[in-house]
Coordinates of C-alpha atoms and ligand atoms in Angstrom, one line a residue:
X90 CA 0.0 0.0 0.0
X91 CA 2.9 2.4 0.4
X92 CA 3.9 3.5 -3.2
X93 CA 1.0 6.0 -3.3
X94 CA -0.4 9.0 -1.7
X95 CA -3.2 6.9 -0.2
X96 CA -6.5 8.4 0.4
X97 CA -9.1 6.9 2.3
X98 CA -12.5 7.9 4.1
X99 CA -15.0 7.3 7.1
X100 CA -18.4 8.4 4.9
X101 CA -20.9 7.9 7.3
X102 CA -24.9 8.3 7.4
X103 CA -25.9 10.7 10.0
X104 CA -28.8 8.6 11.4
X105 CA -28.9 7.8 14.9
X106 CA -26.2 7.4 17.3
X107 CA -22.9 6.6 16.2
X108 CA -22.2 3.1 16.7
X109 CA -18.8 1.3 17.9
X110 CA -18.6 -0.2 14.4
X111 CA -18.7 3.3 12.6
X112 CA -15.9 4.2 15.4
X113 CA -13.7 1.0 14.0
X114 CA -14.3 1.7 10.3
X115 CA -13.6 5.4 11.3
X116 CA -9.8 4.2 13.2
X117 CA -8.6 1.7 10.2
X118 CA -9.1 4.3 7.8
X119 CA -7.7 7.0 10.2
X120 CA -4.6 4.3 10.7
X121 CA -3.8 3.4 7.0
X122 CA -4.0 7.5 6.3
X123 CA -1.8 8.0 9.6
X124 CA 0.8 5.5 8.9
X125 CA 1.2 5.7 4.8
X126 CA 1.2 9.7 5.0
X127 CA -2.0 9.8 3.4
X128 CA -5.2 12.1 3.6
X129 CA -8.2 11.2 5.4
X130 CA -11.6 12.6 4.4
X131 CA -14.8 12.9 6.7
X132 CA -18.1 12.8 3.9
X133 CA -21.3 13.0 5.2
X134 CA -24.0 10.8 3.8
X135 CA -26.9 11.9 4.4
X136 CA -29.5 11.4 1.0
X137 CA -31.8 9.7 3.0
X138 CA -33.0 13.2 4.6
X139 CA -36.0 11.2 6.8
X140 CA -33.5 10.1 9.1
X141 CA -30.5 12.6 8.8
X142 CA -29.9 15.2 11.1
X143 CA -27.5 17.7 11.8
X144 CA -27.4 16.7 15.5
X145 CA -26.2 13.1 14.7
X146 CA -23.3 14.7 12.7
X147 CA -22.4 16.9 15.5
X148 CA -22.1 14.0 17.4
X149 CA -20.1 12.1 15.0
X150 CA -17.7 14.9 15.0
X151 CA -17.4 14.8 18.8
X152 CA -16.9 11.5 19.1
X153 CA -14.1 11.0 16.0
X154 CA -12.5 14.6 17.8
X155 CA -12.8 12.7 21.5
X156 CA -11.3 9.3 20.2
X157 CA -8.7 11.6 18.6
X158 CA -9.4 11.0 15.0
X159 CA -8.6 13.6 13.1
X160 CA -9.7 14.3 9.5
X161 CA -7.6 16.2 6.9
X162 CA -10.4 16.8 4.2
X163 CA -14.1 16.9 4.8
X164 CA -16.7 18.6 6.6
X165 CA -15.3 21.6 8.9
X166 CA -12.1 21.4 7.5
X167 CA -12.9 21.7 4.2
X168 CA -10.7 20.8 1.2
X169 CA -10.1 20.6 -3.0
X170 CA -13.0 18.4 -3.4
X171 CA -15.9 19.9 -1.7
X172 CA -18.4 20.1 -0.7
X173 CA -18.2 17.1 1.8
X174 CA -21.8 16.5 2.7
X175 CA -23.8 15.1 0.0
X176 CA -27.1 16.7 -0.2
X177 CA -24.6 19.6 -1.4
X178 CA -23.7 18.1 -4.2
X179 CA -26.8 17.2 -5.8
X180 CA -25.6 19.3 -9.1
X181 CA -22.4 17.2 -9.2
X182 CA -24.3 14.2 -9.6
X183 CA -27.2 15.7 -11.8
X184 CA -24.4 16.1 -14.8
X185 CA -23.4 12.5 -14.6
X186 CA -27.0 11.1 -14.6
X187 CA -27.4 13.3 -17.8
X188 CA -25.0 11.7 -19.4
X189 CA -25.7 8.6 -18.2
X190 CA -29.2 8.9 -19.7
X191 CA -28.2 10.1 -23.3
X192 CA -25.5 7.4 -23.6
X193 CA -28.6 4.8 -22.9
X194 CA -26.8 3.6 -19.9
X195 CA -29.8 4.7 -17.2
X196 CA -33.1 5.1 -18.3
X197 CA -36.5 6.6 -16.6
X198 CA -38.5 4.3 -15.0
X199 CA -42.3 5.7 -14.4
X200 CA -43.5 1.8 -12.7
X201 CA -45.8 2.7 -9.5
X202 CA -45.2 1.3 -6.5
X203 CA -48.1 -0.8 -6.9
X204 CA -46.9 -2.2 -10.4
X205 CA -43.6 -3.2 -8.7
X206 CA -44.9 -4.4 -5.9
X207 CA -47.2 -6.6 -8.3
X208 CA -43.7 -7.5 -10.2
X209 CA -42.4 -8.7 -6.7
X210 CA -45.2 -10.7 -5.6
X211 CA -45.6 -12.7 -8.9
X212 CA -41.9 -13.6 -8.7
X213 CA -42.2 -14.8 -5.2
X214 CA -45.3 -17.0 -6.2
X215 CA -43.0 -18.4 -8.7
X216 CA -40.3 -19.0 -6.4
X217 CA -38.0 -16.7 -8.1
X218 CA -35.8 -13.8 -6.9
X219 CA -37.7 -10.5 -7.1
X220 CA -35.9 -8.1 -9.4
X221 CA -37.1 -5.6 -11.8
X222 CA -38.6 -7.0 -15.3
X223 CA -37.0 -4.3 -17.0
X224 CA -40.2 -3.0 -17.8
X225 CA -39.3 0.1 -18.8
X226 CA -36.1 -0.1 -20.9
X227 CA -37.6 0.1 -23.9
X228 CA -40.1 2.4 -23.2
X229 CA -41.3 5.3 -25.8
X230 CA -41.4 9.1 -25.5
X231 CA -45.0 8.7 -26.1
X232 CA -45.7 6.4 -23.1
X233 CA -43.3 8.9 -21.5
X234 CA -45.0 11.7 -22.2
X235 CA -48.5 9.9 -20.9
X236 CA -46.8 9.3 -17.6
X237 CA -46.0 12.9 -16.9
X238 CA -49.5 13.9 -18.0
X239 CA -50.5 11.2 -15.1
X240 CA -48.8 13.3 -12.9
X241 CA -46.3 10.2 -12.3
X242 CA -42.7 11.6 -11.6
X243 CA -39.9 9.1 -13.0
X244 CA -37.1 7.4 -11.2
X245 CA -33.7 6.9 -13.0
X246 CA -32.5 3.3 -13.1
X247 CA -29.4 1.7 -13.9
X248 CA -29.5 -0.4 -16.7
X249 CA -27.4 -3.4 -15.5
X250 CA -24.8 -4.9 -18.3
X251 CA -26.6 -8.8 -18.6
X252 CA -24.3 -12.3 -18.0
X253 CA -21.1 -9.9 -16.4
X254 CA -19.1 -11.6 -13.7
X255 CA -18.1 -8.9 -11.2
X256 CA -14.9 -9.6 -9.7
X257 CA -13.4 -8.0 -6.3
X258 CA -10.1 -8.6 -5.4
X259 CA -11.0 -7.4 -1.6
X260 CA -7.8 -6.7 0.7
X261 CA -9.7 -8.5 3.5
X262 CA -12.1 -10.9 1.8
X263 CA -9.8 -12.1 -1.1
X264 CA -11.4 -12.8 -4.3
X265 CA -15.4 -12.4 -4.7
X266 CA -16.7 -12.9 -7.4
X267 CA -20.5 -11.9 -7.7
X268 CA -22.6 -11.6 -11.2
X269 CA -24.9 -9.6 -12.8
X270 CA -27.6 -11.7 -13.3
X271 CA -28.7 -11.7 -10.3
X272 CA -28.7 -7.4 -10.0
X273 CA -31.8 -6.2 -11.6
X274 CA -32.0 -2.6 -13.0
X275 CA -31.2 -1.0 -9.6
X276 CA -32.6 3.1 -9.1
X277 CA -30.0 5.4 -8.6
X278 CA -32.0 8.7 -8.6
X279 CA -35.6 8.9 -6.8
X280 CA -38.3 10.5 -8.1
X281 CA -37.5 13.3 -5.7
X282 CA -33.9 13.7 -7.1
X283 CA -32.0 12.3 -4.2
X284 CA -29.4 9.9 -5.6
X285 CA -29.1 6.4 -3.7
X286 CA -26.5 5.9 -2.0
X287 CA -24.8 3.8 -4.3
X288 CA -24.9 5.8 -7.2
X289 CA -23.4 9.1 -5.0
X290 CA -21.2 7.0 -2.7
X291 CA -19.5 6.2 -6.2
X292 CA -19.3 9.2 -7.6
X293 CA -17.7 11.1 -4.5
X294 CA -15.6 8.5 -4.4
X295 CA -14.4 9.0 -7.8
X296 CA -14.4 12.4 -7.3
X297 CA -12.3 12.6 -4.1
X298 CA -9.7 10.9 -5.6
X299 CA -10.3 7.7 -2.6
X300 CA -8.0 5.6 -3.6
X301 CA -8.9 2.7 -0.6
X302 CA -12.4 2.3 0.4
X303 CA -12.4 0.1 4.1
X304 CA -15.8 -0.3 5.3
X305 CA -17.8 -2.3 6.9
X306 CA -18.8 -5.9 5.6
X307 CA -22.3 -5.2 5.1
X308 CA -21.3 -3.4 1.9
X309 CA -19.8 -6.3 0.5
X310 CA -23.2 -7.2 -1.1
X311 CA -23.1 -3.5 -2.5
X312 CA -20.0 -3.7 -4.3
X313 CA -20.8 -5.3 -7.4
X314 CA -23.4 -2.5 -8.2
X315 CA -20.4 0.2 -7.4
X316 CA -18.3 -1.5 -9.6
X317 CA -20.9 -1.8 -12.5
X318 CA -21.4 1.9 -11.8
X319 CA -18.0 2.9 -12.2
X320 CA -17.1 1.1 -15.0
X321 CA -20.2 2.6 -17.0
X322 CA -19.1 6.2 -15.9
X323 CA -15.7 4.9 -17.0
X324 CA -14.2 5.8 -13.0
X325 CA -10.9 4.9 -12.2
X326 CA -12.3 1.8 -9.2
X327 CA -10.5 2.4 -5.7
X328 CA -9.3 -0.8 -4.3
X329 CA -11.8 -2.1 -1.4
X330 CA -11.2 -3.9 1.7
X331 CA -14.6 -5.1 3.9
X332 CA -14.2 -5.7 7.5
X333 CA -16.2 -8.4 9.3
X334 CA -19.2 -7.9 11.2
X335 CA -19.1 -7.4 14.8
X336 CA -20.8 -9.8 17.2
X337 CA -21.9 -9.8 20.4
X338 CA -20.8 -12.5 23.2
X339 CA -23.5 -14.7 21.5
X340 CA -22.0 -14.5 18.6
X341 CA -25.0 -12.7 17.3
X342 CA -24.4 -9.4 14.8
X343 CA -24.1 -7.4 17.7
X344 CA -27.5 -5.1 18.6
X345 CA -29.0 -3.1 21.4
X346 CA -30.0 -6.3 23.1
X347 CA -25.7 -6.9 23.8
X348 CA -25.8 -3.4 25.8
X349 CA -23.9 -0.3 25.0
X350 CA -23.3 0.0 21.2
X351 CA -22.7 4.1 20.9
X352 CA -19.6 5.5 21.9
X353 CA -21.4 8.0 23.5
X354 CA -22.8 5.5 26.1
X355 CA -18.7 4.1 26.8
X356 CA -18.0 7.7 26.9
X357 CA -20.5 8.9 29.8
X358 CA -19.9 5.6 31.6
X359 CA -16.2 6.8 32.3
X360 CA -14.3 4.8 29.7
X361 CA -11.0 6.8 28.5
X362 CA -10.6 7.3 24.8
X363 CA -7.2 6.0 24.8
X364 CA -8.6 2.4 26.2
X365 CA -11.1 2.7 23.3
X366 CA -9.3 3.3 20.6
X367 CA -6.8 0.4 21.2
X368 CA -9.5 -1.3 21.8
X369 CA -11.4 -0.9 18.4
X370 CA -7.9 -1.5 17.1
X371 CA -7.9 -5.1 17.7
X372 CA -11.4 -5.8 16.8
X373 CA -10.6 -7.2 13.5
X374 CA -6.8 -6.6 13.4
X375 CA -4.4 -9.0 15.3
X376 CA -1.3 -8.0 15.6
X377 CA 2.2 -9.5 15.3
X378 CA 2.9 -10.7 18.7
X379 CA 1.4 -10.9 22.4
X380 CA 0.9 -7.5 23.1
X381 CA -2.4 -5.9 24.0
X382 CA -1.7 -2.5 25.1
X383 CA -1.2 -0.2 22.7
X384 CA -0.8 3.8 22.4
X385 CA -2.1 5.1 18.6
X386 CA 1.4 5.7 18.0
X387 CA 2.1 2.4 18.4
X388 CA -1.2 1.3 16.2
X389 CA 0.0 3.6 14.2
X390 CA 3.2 1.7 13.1
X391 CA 1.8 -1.9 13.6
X392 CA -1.8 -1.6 11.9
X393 CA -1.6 -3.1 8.4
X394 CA -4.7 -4.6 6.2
X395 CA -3.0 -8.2 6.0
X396 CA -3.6 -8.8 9.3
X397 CA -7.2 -7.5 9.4
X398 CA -9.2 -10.6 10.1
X399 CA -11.9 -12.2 7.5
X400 CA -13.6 -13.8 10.3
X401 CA -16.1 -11.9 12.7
X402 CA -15.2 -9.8 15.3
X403 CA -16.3 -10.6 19.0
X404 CA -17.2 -8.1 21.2
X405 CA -15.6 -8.7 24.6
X406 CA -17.1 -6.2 27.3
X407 CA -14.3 -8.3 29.7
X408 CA -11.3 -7.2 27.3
X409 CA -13.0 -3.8 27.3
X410 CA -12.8 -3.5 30.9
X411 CA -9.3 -5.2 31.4
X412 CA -7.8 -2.7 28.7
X413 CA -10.1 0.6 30.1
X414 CA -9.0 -0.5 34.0
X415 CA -5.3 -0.1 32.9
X416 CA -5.7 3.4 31.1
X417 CA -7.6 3.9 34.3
X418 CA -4.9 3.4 36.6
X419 CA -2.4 5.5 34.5
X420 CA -4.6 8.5 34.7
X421 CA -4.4 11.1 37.3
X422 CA -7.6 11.0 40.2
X423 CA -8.2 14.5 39.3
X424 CA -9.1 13.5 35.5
X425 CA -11.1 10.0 36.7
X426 CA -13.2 12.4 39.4
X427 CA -13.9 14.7 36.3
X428 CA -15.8 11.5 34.9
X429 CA -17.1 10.0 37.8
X430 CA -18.8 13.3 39.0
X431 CA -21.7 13.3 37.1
X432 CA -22.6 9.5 38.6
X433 CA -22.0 10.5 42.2
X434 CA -24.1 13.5 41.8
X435 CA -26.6 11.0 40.1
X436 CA -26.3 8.6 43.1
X437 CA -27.0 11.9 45.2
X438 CA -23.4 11.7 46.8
X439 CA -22.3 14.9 45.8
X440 CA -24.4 18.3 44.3
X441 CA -22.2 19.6 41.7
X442 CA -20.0 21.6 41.5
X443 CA -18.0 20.7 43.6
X444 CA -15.0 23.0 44.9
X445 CA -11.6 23.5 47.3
X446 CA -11.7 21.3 50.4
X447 CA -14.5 19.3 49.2
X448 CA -13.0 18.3 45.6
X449 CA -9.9 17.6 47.2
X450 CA -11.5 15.0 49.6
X451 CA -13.1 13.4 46.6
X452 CA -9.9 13.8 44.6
X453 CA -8.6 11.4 47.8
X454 CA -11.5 9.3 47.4
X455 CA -10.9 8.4 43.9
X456 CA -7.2 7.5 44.3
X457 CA -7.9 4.9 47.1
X458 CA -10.0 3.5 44.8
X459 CA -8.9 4.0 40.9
X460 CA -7.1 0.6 41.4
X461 CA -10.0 -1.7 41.6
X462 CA -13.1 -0.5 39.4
X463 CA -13.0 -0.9 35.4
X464 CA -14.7 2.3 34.3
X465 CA -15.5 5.7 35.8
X466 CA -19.0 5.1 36.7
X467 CA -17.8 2.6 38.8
X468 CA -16.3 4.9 41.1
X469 CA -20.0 5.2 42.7
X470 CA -20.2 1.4 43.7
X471 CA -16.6 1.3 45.3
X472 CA -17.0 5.1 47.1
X473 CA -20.3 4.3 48.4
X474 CA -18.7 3.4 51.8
X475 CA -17.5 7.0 52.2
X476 CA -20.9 8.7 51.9
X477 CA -23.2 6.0 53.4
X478 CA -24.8 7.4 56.5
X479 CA -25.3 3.6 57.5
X480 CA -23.0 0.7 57.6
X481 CA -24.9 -2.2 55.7
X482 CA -23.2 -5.6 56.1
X483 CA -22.7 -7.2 52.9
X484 CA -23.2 -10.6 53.6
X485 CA -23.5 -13.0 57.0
X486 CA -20.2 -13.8 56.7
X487 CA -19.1 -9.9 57.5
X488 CA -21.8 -9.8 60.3
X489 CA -20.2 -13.5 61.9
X490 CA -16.5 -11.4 61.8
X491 CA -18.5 -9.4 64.2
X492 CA -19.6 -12.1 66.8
X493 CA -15.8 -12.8 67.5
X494 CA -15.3 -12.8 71.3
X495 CA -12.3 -10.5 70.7
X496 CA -14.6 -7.7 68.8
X497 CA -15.1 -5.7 72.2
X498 CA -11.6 -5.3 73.8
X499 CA -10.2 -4.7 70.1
X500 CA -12.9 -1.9 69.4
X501 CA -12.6 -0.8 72.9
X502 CA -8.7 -0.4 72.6
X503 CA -8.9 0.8 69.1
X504 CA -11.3 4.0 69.6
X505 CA -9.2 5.0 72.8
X506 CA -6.3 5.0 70.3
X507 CA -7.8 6.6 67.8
X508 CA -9.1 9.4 70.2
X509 CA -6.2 10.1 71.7
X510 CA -4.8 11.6 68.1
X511 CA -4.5 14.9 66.8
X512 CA -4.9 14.8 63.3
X513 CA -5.4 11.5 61.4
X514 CA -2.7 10.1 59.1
X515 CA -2.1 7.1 57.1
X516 CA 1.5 6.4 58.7
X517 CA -0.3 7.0 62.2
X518 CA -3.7 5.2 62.2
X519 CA -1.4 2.3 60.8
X520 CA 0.6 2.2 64.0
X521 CA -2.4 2.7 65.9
X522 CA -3.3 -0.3 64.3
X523 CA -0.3 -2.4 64.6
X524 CA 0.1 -1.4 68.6
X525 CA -3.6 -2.8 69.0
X526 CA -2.4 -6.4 67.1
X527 CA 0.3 -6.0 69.3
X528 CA -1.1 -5.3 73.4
X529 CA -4.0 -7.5 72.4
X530 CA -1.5 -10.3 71.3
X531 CA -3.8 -11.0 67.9
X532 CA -3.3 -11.8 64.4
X533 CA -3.7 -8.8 62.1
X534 CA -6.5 -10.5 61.0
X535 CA -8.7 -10.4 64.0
X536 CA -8.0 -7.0 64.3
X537 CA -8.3 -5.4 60.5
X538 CA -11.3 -7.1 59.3
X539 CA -13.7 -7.0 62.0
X540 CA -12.6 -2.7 61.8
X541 CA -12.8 -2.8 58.2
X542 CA -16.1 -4.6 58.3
X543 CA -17.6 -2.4 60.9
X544 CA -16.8 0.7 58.9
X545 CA -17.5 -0.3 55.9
X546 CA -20.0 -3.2 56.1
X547 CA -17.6 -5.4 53.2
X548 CA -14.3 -7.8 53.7
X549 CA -12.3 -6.5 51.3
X550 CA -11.4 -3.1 49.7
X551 CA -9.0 -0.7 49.6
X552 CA -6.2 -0.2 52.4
X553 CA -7.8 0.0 55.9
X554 CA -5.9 3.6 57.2
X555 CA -6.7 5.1 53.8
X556 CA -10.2 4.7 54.2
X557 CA -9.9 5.2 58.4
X558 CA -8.3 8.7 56.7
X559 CA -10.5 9.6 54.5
X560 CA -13.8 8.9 56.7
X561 CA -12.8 11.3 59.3
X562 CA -12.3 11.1 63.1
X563 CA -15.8 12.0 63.5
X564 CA -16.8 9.4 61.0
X565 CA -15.1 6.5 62.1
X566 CA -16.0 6.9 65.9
X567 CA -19.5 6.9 64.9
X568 CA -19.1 4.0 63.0
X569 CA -17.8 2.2 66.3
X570 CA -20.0 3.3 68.5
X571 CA -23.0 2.8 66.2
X572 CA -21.7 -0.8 66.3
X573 CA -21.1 -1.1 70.2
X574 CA -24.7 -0.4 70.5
X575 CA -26.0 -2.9 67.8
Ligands
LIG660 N1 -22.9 5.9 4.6 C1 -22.5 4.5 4.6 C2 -22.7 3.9 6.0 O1 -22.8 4.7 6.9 C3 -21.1 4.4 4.2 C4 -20.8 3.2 3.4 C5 -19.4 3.3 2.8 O2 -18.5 3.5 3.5 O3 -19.4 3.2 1.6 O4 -22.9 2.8 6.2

């Protein structure tokens, strides 16, 4: 791939949210322009202008600008082959259906929907394919001219070439070959004008000079009809490469019903857009070796197409987590607080914002925990002990730890200790801690847990005199005495 200025594109259809897969297709392309020093162009597809909006591309944008994909041509950032969104472009393609139509190679179509749908249902009945007859190829300017006076408003259709194999030499797929029989005379301008999105994804692709097109494998099944379209306008064909379907833990295409599929949903759950990118990265691409962890420079230098894989793409939430807690850790508790903020105001922990001795305490907070949870969100489930008003045991074996005949003197000895100091710090309460093990002649154990159980109601969690800390004096005593009179 290197011996030419390589220029590739995300194109995607503004239509809902913007879905994990779109994110991939977006970071191969992004990674082939990155590492051959080509051009990548953001177009915006958006013919089908029911379900289009301008709010769905804004939030394209944000997430590609978030994940740290960058565009060098397209919408925003303009470029030689603009514009980059296609209902402005409508003239563009209006020339090429002209010519299309006087060389014979598309002709108008004027069949109702009822006539077609007629054509479809006797084809079924016959246990054939439903494609279109054809019907109007040959028709004259006289029926023409009787249509219009109907008030019918013609479609343009394609006039596929008959017995043609189509082949695709695909960078993932290898060779597919796929033939034209089977295509009937496909529309590629509505009666309203709008061009299908085959018919316009070809031209701007032509146009833009793209000489890769990576997508997503659900195109596959559109890529003989590109290539029939190109070769007809006599368009130089990029070179394609489809990459497999994502599935869910089911191995099921994956769908609502698998969870989170929008990057904005991984995004306000706390996920870090470093952990996502390399995450996307090896959703289809393996690379050469054991590692997992990878910064986009390092994607940058490894990603190649050969070792993009033909078979489907699982969807591990477990990896996703494994490779998010890591970027986790590396971050600073001041940037994971940021993200967890709006879920402990959620839980009603906190009433944003939050500010000076209060943030700082949170800040705390966070660090004692950023170890153990996956995502940001998470810091809600592992913090609750610090807000909790109420200890709640989380199980009978934390309220048995409580029973042990050794639980009085300890706590006894332990709040005298703990009383007795000025201000609380970790290197203190720990030798608090150790003197109690110590004059009660005890194993650690039977001193930490039944503490760390009665303050925070669990067995296990973070270190016991960071959380004795960060309670508070006040706090902790509380928490002793509200178990002494249990
Ligand atoms: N607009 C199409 C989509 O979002 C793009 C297909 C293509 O890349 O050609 O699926």
């Amino acid at each position: 791939m290197d011996n030419q200025q390589i220029r590739v594109r995300f194109a995607p259809s503004p239509t809902g949210p913007f879905h994990i897969g779109g994110a991939r297709s977006a970071l191969f392309n992004w990674l082939l322009a990155r590492k051959y020093g080509g051009k990548l162009i953001l177009r915006i597809e958006d013919t089908d202008l029911e379900r289009s909006s301008r709010e769905s591309e804004e939030n394209i944008k944000d997430a590609l600008k978030w994940l740290g994909i960058n565009w060098d041509e397209g919408i925003d950032v303009g470029g030689e082959y603009g514009p980059y969104r296609q209902t402005e472009r409508l003239p563009l393609y209006r020339q090429y259906t002209d010519k299309l139509l006087e060389s014979g190679k598309a002709y108008l179509c004027y069949c109702s929907e009822e006539e077609l749908e007629k054509e479809r249902e006797q084809a079924m009945a016959k246990g054939e394919t439903p494609r279109y007859s054809g019907r109007c190829r040959h028709i004259t300017e006289a029926d023409k001219e009787r249509f219009a006076a109907e008030g019918r408003k013609p479609v343009v259709r394609f006039r596929v070439p008959e017995n043609k194999d189509i082949v695709i030499n695909d960078l993932v797929r290898g060779t597919v070959t796929f033939e034209s029989v089977g295509i009937g005379d496909f529309v590629i301008v509505k009666s309203d004008g709008i061009p299908v999105y085959n018919y316009a994804v070809v031209l701007d692709d032509a146009l833009m000079h793209i000489t890769h097109v990576i997508r997503a494998e659900e195109h596959l099944s559109n890529t003989p009809r590109q290539v029939l379209l190109y070769e007809a306008l006599g368009l130089a064909i990029p070179e394609f490469g489809h990459i497999s379907l994502i599935l869910g833990s089911d191995r099921t295409k994956m769908s609502k019903r698998h969870g989170a599929t929008s990057v904005e949903q991984y995004r306000n759950r706390g996920y870090l857009p470093e952990a996502l990118v390399n995450f996307l990265a090896l959703l289809g691409w393996s690379p050469n070796g054991e590692q997992e962890i990878f910064s986009p420079e390092e994607l940058i230098n490894e990603f190649s197409m050969d070792r993009v894989a033909k078979n489907p793409a699982v969807f591990d939430l477990d990896k996703l987590n494994w490779i998010n807690a890591h970027y986790i850790r590396k971050a600073s508790p001041e940037s994971v607080l940021e993200l967890a903020l709006p879920h402990l105001e959620q839980a009603g922990f906190v009433a944003l914002p939050v500010i000076g001795e209060q943030k700082k305490w949170l800040t705390a907070v966070v660090a004692t925990v950023q170890d153990y949870i996956s995502y940001a969100a998470q810091v809600v489930d592992h913090a609750a002990i610090f807000f909790a008003d109420t200890v709640t045991l989380e199980n009978q074996e934390a309220g048995e730890v409580l029973q042990d005949a050794d639980v009085p003197r300890v706590m006894a000895d332990f709040r005298a200790k703990l009383e007795a100091l000025d201000t609380l710090e970790e290197a203190a309460v720990q030798a608090i801690l150790k003197s109690v093990t110590k004059e009660m002649k005890l194993g650690g154990k039977k001193v930490y847990m039944p503490i760390r159980v009665a303050l925070t109601g669990q067995m296990h969690g973070p270190d016991l005199p960071k959380i004795i800390v960060l309670l508070g004096k006040e706090k902790v005593l509380e928490r002793l005495v509200g178990l002494a009179n249990a």
